[in-house]
Amino acid sequence: MQYEYLVLFVVLLMTWQNFSLRRKIKQLWQAMDKQKYIARYGELVRQSQDQTKAVKALRQEFGELNLLQAVEVSQIFHQQNAQSQQPAKKDEPVA
């Protein structure tokens, strides 16, 4: 009977450590400078003209990226690209 409680305790401890580790990894990713990934993704998109292939190539080149992180890099690139292409709005008087 004591072994079952010991095994249960170990499983609960490992579950808690796994959750804690995932949360720390997510916080580190959010705080990390992603410019090298964004720059490389931009090069890959210009080469292939296909976002899916560019994300796949980015993940192959940078093994530490999971799919969601690579997609986030893609979204950041396209947002920056869209912002840089928008002309500056002029203050127009309202009639």
JSON list of C-alpha atoms in Angstrom, two decimals:
[
{"chain": "A", "resi": 1, "resn": "MET", "atom": "CA", "xyz": [0.00, 0.00, 0.00]},
{"chain": "A", "resi": 2, "resn": "GLN", "atom": "CA", "xyz": [2.85, 2.39, 0.77]},
{"chain": "A", "resi": 3, "resn": "TYR", "atom": "CA", "xyz": [4.38, 1.79, -2.64]},
{"chain": "A", "resi": 4, "resn": "GLU", "atom": "CA", "xyz": [1.20, 2.96, -4.36]},
{"chain": "A", "resi": 5, "resn": "TYR", "atom": "CA", "xyz": [1.31, 6.24, -2.43]},
{"chain": "A", "resi": 6, "resn": "LEU", "atom": "CA", "xyz": [4.98, 6.65, -3.26]},
{"chain": "A", "resi": 7, "resn": "VAL", "atom": "CA", "xyz": [4.33, 6.05, -6.97]},
{"chain": "A", "resi": 8, "resn": "LEU", "atom": "CA", "xyz": [1.38, 8.47, -6.89]},
{"chain": "A", "resi": 9, "resn": "PHE", "atom": "CA", "xyz": [3.54, 11.11, -5.21]},
{"chain": "A", "resi": 10, "resn": "VAL", "atom": "CA", "xyz": [6.29, 10.69, -7.82]},
{"chain": "A", "resi": 11, "resn": "VAL", "atom": "CA", "xyz": [3.79, 10.94, -10.67]},
{"chain": "A", "resi": 12, "resn": "LEU", "atom": "CA", "xyz": [2.24, 14.08, -9.20]},
{"chain": "A", "resi": 13, "resn": "LEU", "atom": "CA", "xyz": [5.69, 15.59, -8.65]},
{"chain": "A", "resi": 14, "resn": "MET", "atom": "CA", "xyz": [6.73, 14.87, -12.24]},
{"chain": "A", "resi": 15, "resn": "THR", "atom": "CA", "xyz": [3.46, 16.34, -13.56]},
{"chain": "A", "resi": 16, "resn": "TRP", "atom": "CA", "xyz": [4.01, 19.52, -11.58]},
{"chain": "A", "resi": 17, "resn": "GLN", "atom": "CA", "xyz": [7.63, 19.80, -12.79]},
{"chain": "A", "resi": 18, "resn": "ASN", "atom": "CA", "xyz": [6.51, 19.29, -16.39]},
{"chain": "A", "resi": 19, "resn": "PHE", "atom": "CA", "xyz": [3.89, 22.03, -16.08]},
{"chain": "A", "resi": 20, "resn": "SER", "atom": "CA", "xyz": [6.38, 24.38, -14.43]},
{"chain": "A", "resi": 21, "resn": "LEU", "atom": "CA", "xyz": [9.02, 23.72, -17.07]},
{"chain": "A", "resi": 22, "resn": "ARG", "atom": "CA", "xyz": [6.59, 24.35, -19.93]},
{"chain": "A", "resi": 23, "resn": "ARG", "atom": "CA", "xyz": [5.56, 27.65, -18.35]},
{"chain": "A", "resi": 24, "resn": "LYS", "atom": "CA", "xyz": [9.19, 28.75, -17.98]},
{"chain": "A", "resi": 25, "resn": "ILE", "atom": "CA", "xyz": [9.95, 27.82, -21.59]},
{"chain": "A", "resi": 26, "resn": "LYS", "atom": "CA", "xyz": [6.94, 29.85, -22.75]},
{"chain": "A", "resi": 27, "resn": "GLN", "atom": "CA", "xyz": [8.10, 32.87, -20.70]},
{"chain": "A", "resi": 28, "resn": "LEU", "atom": "CA", "xyz": [11.62, 32.59, -22.12]},
{"chain": "A", "resi": 29, "resn": "TRP", "atom": "CA", "xyz": [10.26, 32.41, -25.69]},
{"chain": "A", "resi": 30, "resn": "GLN", "atom": "CA", "xyz": [8.16, 35.54, -25.14]},
{"chain": "A", "resi": 31, "resn": "ALA", "atom": "CA", "xyz": [11.17, 37.44, -23.76]},
{"chain": "A", "resi": 32, "resn": "MET", "atom": "CA", "xyz": [13.57, 36.24, -26.45]},
{"chain": "A", "resi": 33, "resn": "ASP", "atom": "CA", "xyz": [14.76, 38.38, -29.35]},
{"chain": "A", "resi": 34, "resn": "LYS", "atom": "CA", "xyz": [13.26, 36.77, -32.46]},
{"chain": "A", "resi": 35, "resn": "GLN", "atom": "CA", "xyz": [14.94, 38.98, -35.07]},
{"chain": "A", "resi": 36, "resn": "LYS", "atom": "CA", "xyz": [17.29, 36.26, -36.35]},
{"chain": "A", "resi": 37, "resn": "TYR", "atom": "CA", "xyz": [14.31, 33.94, -36.94]},
{"chain": "A", "resi": 38, "resn": "ILE", "atom": "CA", "xyz": [12.30, 36.73, -38.56]},
{"chain": "A", "resi": 39, "resn": "ALA", "atom": "CA", "xyz": [15.16, 37.71, -40.86]},
{"chain": "A", "resi": 40, "resn": "ARG", "atom": "CA", "xyz": [15.75, 34.12, -41.95]},
{"chain": "A", "resi": 41, "resn": "TYR", "atom": "CA", "xyz": [12.03, 33.54, -42.47]},
{"chain": "A", "resi": 42, "resn": "GLY", "atom": "CA", "xyz": [11.92, 36.63, -44.70]},
{"chain": "A", "resi": 43, "resn": "GLU", "atom": "CA", "xyz": [14.74, 35.21, -46.82]},
{"chain": "A", "resi": 44, "resn": "LEU", "atom": "CA", "xyz": [12.99, 31.85, -47.08]},
{"chain": "A", "resi": 45, "resn": "VAL", "atom": "CA", "xyz": [9.67, 33.44, -48.09]},
{"chain": "A", "resi": 46, "resn": "ARG", "atom": "CA", "xyz": [11.37, 35.50, -50.78]},
{"chain": "A", "resi": 47, "resn": "GLN", "atom": "CA", "xyz": [13.07, 32.36, -52.13]},
{"chain": "A", "resi": 48, "resn": "SER", "atom": "CA", "xyz": [10.06, 30.05, -52.17]},
{"chain": "A", "resi": 49, "resn": "GLN", "atom": "CA", "xyz": [7.09, 32.45, -52.34]},
{"chain": "A", "resi": 50, "resn": "ASP", "atom": "CA", "xyz": [5.21, 29.87, -50.24]},
{"chain": "A", "resi": 51, "resn": "GLN", "atom": "CA", "xyz": [4.59, 30.52, -46.55]},
{"chain": "A", "resi": 52, "resn": "THR", "atom": "CA", "xyz": [4.07, 26.86, -45.71]},
{"chain": "A", "resi": 53, "resn": "LYS", "atom": "CA", "xyz": [7.37, 25.81, -47.26]},
{"chain": "A", "resi": 54, "resn": "ALA", "atom": "CA", "xyz": [9.12, 28.72, -45.55]},
{"chain": "A", "resi": 55, "resn": "VAL", "atom": "CA", "xyz": [7.78, 27.72, -42.12]},
{"chain": "A", "resi": 56, "resn": "LYS", "atom": "CA", "xyz": [8.80, 24.11, -42.77]},
{"chain": "A", "resi": 57, "resn": "ALA", "atom": "CA", "xyz": [12.30, 25.15, -43.85]},
{"chain": "A", "resi": 58, "resn": "LEU", "atom": "CA", "xyz": [12.62, 27.45, -40.84]},
{"chain": "A", "resi": 59, "resn": "ARG", "atom": "CA", "xyz": [11.77, 24.58, -38.49]},
{"chain": "A", "resi": 60, "resn": "GLN", "atom": "CA", "xyz": [14.28, 22.32, -40.25]},
{"chain": "A", "resi": 61, "resn": "GLU", "atom": "CA", "xyz": [17.00, 24.95, -39.98]},
{"chain": "A", "resi": 62, "resn": "PHE", "atom": "CA", "xyz": [16.26, 25.82, -36.36]},
{"chain": "A", "resi": 63, "resn": "GLY", "atom": "CA", "xyz": [15.47, 22.58, -34.57]},
{"chain": "A", "resi": 64, "resn": "GLU", "atom": "CA", "xyz": [14.58, 24.38, -31.35]},
{"chain": "A", "resi": 65, "resn": "LEU", "atom": "CA", "xyz": [11.43, 25.87, -32.93]},
{"chain": "A", "resi": 66, "resn": "ASN", "atom": "CA", "xyz": [8.17, 24.05, -32.60]},
{"chain": "A", "resi": 67, "resn": "LEU", "atom": "CA", "xyz": [5.33, 24.60, -35.06]},
{"chain": "A", "resi": 68, "resn": "LEU", "atom": "CA", "xyz": [3.54, 27.28, -33.04]},
{"chain": "A", "resi": 69, "resn": "GLN", "atom": "CA", "xyz": [6.73, 29.28, -32.58]},
{"chain": "A", "resi": 70, "resn": "ALA", "atom": "CA", "xyz": [7.53, 29.12, -36.30]},
{"chain": "A", "resi": 71, "resn": "VAL", "atom": "CA", "xyz": [4.00, 30.27, -37.14]},
{"chain": "A", "resi": 72, "resn": "GLU", "atom": "CA", "xyz": [4.38, 33.12, -34.64]},
{"chain": "A", "resi": 73, "resn": "VAL", "atom": "CA", "xyz": [7.61, 34.17, -36.37]},
{"chain": "A", "resi": 74, "resn": "SER", "atom": "CA", "xyz": [5.71, 34.10, -39.68]},
{"chain": "A", "resi": 75, "resn": "GLN", "atom": "CA", "xyz": [2.94, 36.29, -38.27]},
{"chain": "A", "resi": 76, "resn": "ILE", "atom": "CA", "xyz": [5.41, 38.79, -36.81]},
{"chain": "A", "resi": 77, "resn": "PHE", "atom": "CA", "xyz": [7.21, 39.02, -40.16]},
{"chain": "A", "resi": 78, "resn": "HIS", "atom": "CA", "xyz": [4.00, 39.64, -42.09]},
{"chain": "A", "resi": 79, "resn": "GLN", "atom": "CA", "xyz": [2.79, 42.22, -39.54]},
{"chain": "A", "resi": 80, "resn": "GLN", "atom": "CA", "xyz": [6.09, 44.10, -39.74]},
{"chain": "A", "resi": 81, "resn": "ASN", "atom": "CA", "xyz": [6.00, 43.87, -43.52]},
{"chain": "A", "resi": 82, "resn": "ALA", "atom": "CA", "xyz": [2.43, 45.22, -43.66]},
{"chain": "A", "resi": 83, "resn": "GLN", "atom": "CA", "xyz": [3.28, 48.09, -41.30]},
{"chain": "A", "resi": 84, "resn": "SER", "atom": "CA", "xyz": [6.31, 49.12, -43.33]},
{"chain": "A", "resi": 85, "resn": "GLN", "atom": "CA", "xyz": [4.27, 49.17, -46.56]},
{"chain": "A", "resi": 86, "resn": "GLN", "atom": "CA", "xyz": [1.44, 51.35, -45.23]},
{"chain": "A", "resi": 87, "resn": "PRO", "atom": "CA", "xyz": [1.87, 55.01, -46.14]},
{"chain": "A", "resi": 88, "resn": "ALA", "atom": "CA", "xyz": [1.87, 57.49, -43.30]},
{"chain": "A", "resi": 89, "resn": "LYS", "atom": "CA", "xyz": [-1.62, 58.86, -42.72]},
{"chain": "A", "resi": 90, "resn": "LYS", "atom": "CA", "xyz": [-2.00, 62.59, -43.12]},
{"chain": "A", "resi": 91, "resn": "ASP", "atom": "CA", "xyz": [-4.21, 64.58, -40.81]},
{"chain": "A", "resi": 92, "resn": "GLU", "atom": "CA", "xyz": [-7.14, 65.45, -42.99]},
{"chain": "A", "resi": 93, "resn": "PRO", "atom": "CA", "xyz": [-9.75, 67.90, -41.80]},
{"chain": "A", "resi": 94, "resn": "VAL", "atom": "CA", "xyz": [-13.21, 66.43, -41.37]},
{"chain": "A", "resi": 95, "resn": "ALA", "atom": "CA", "xyz": [-15.84, 68.35, -43.37]}
]
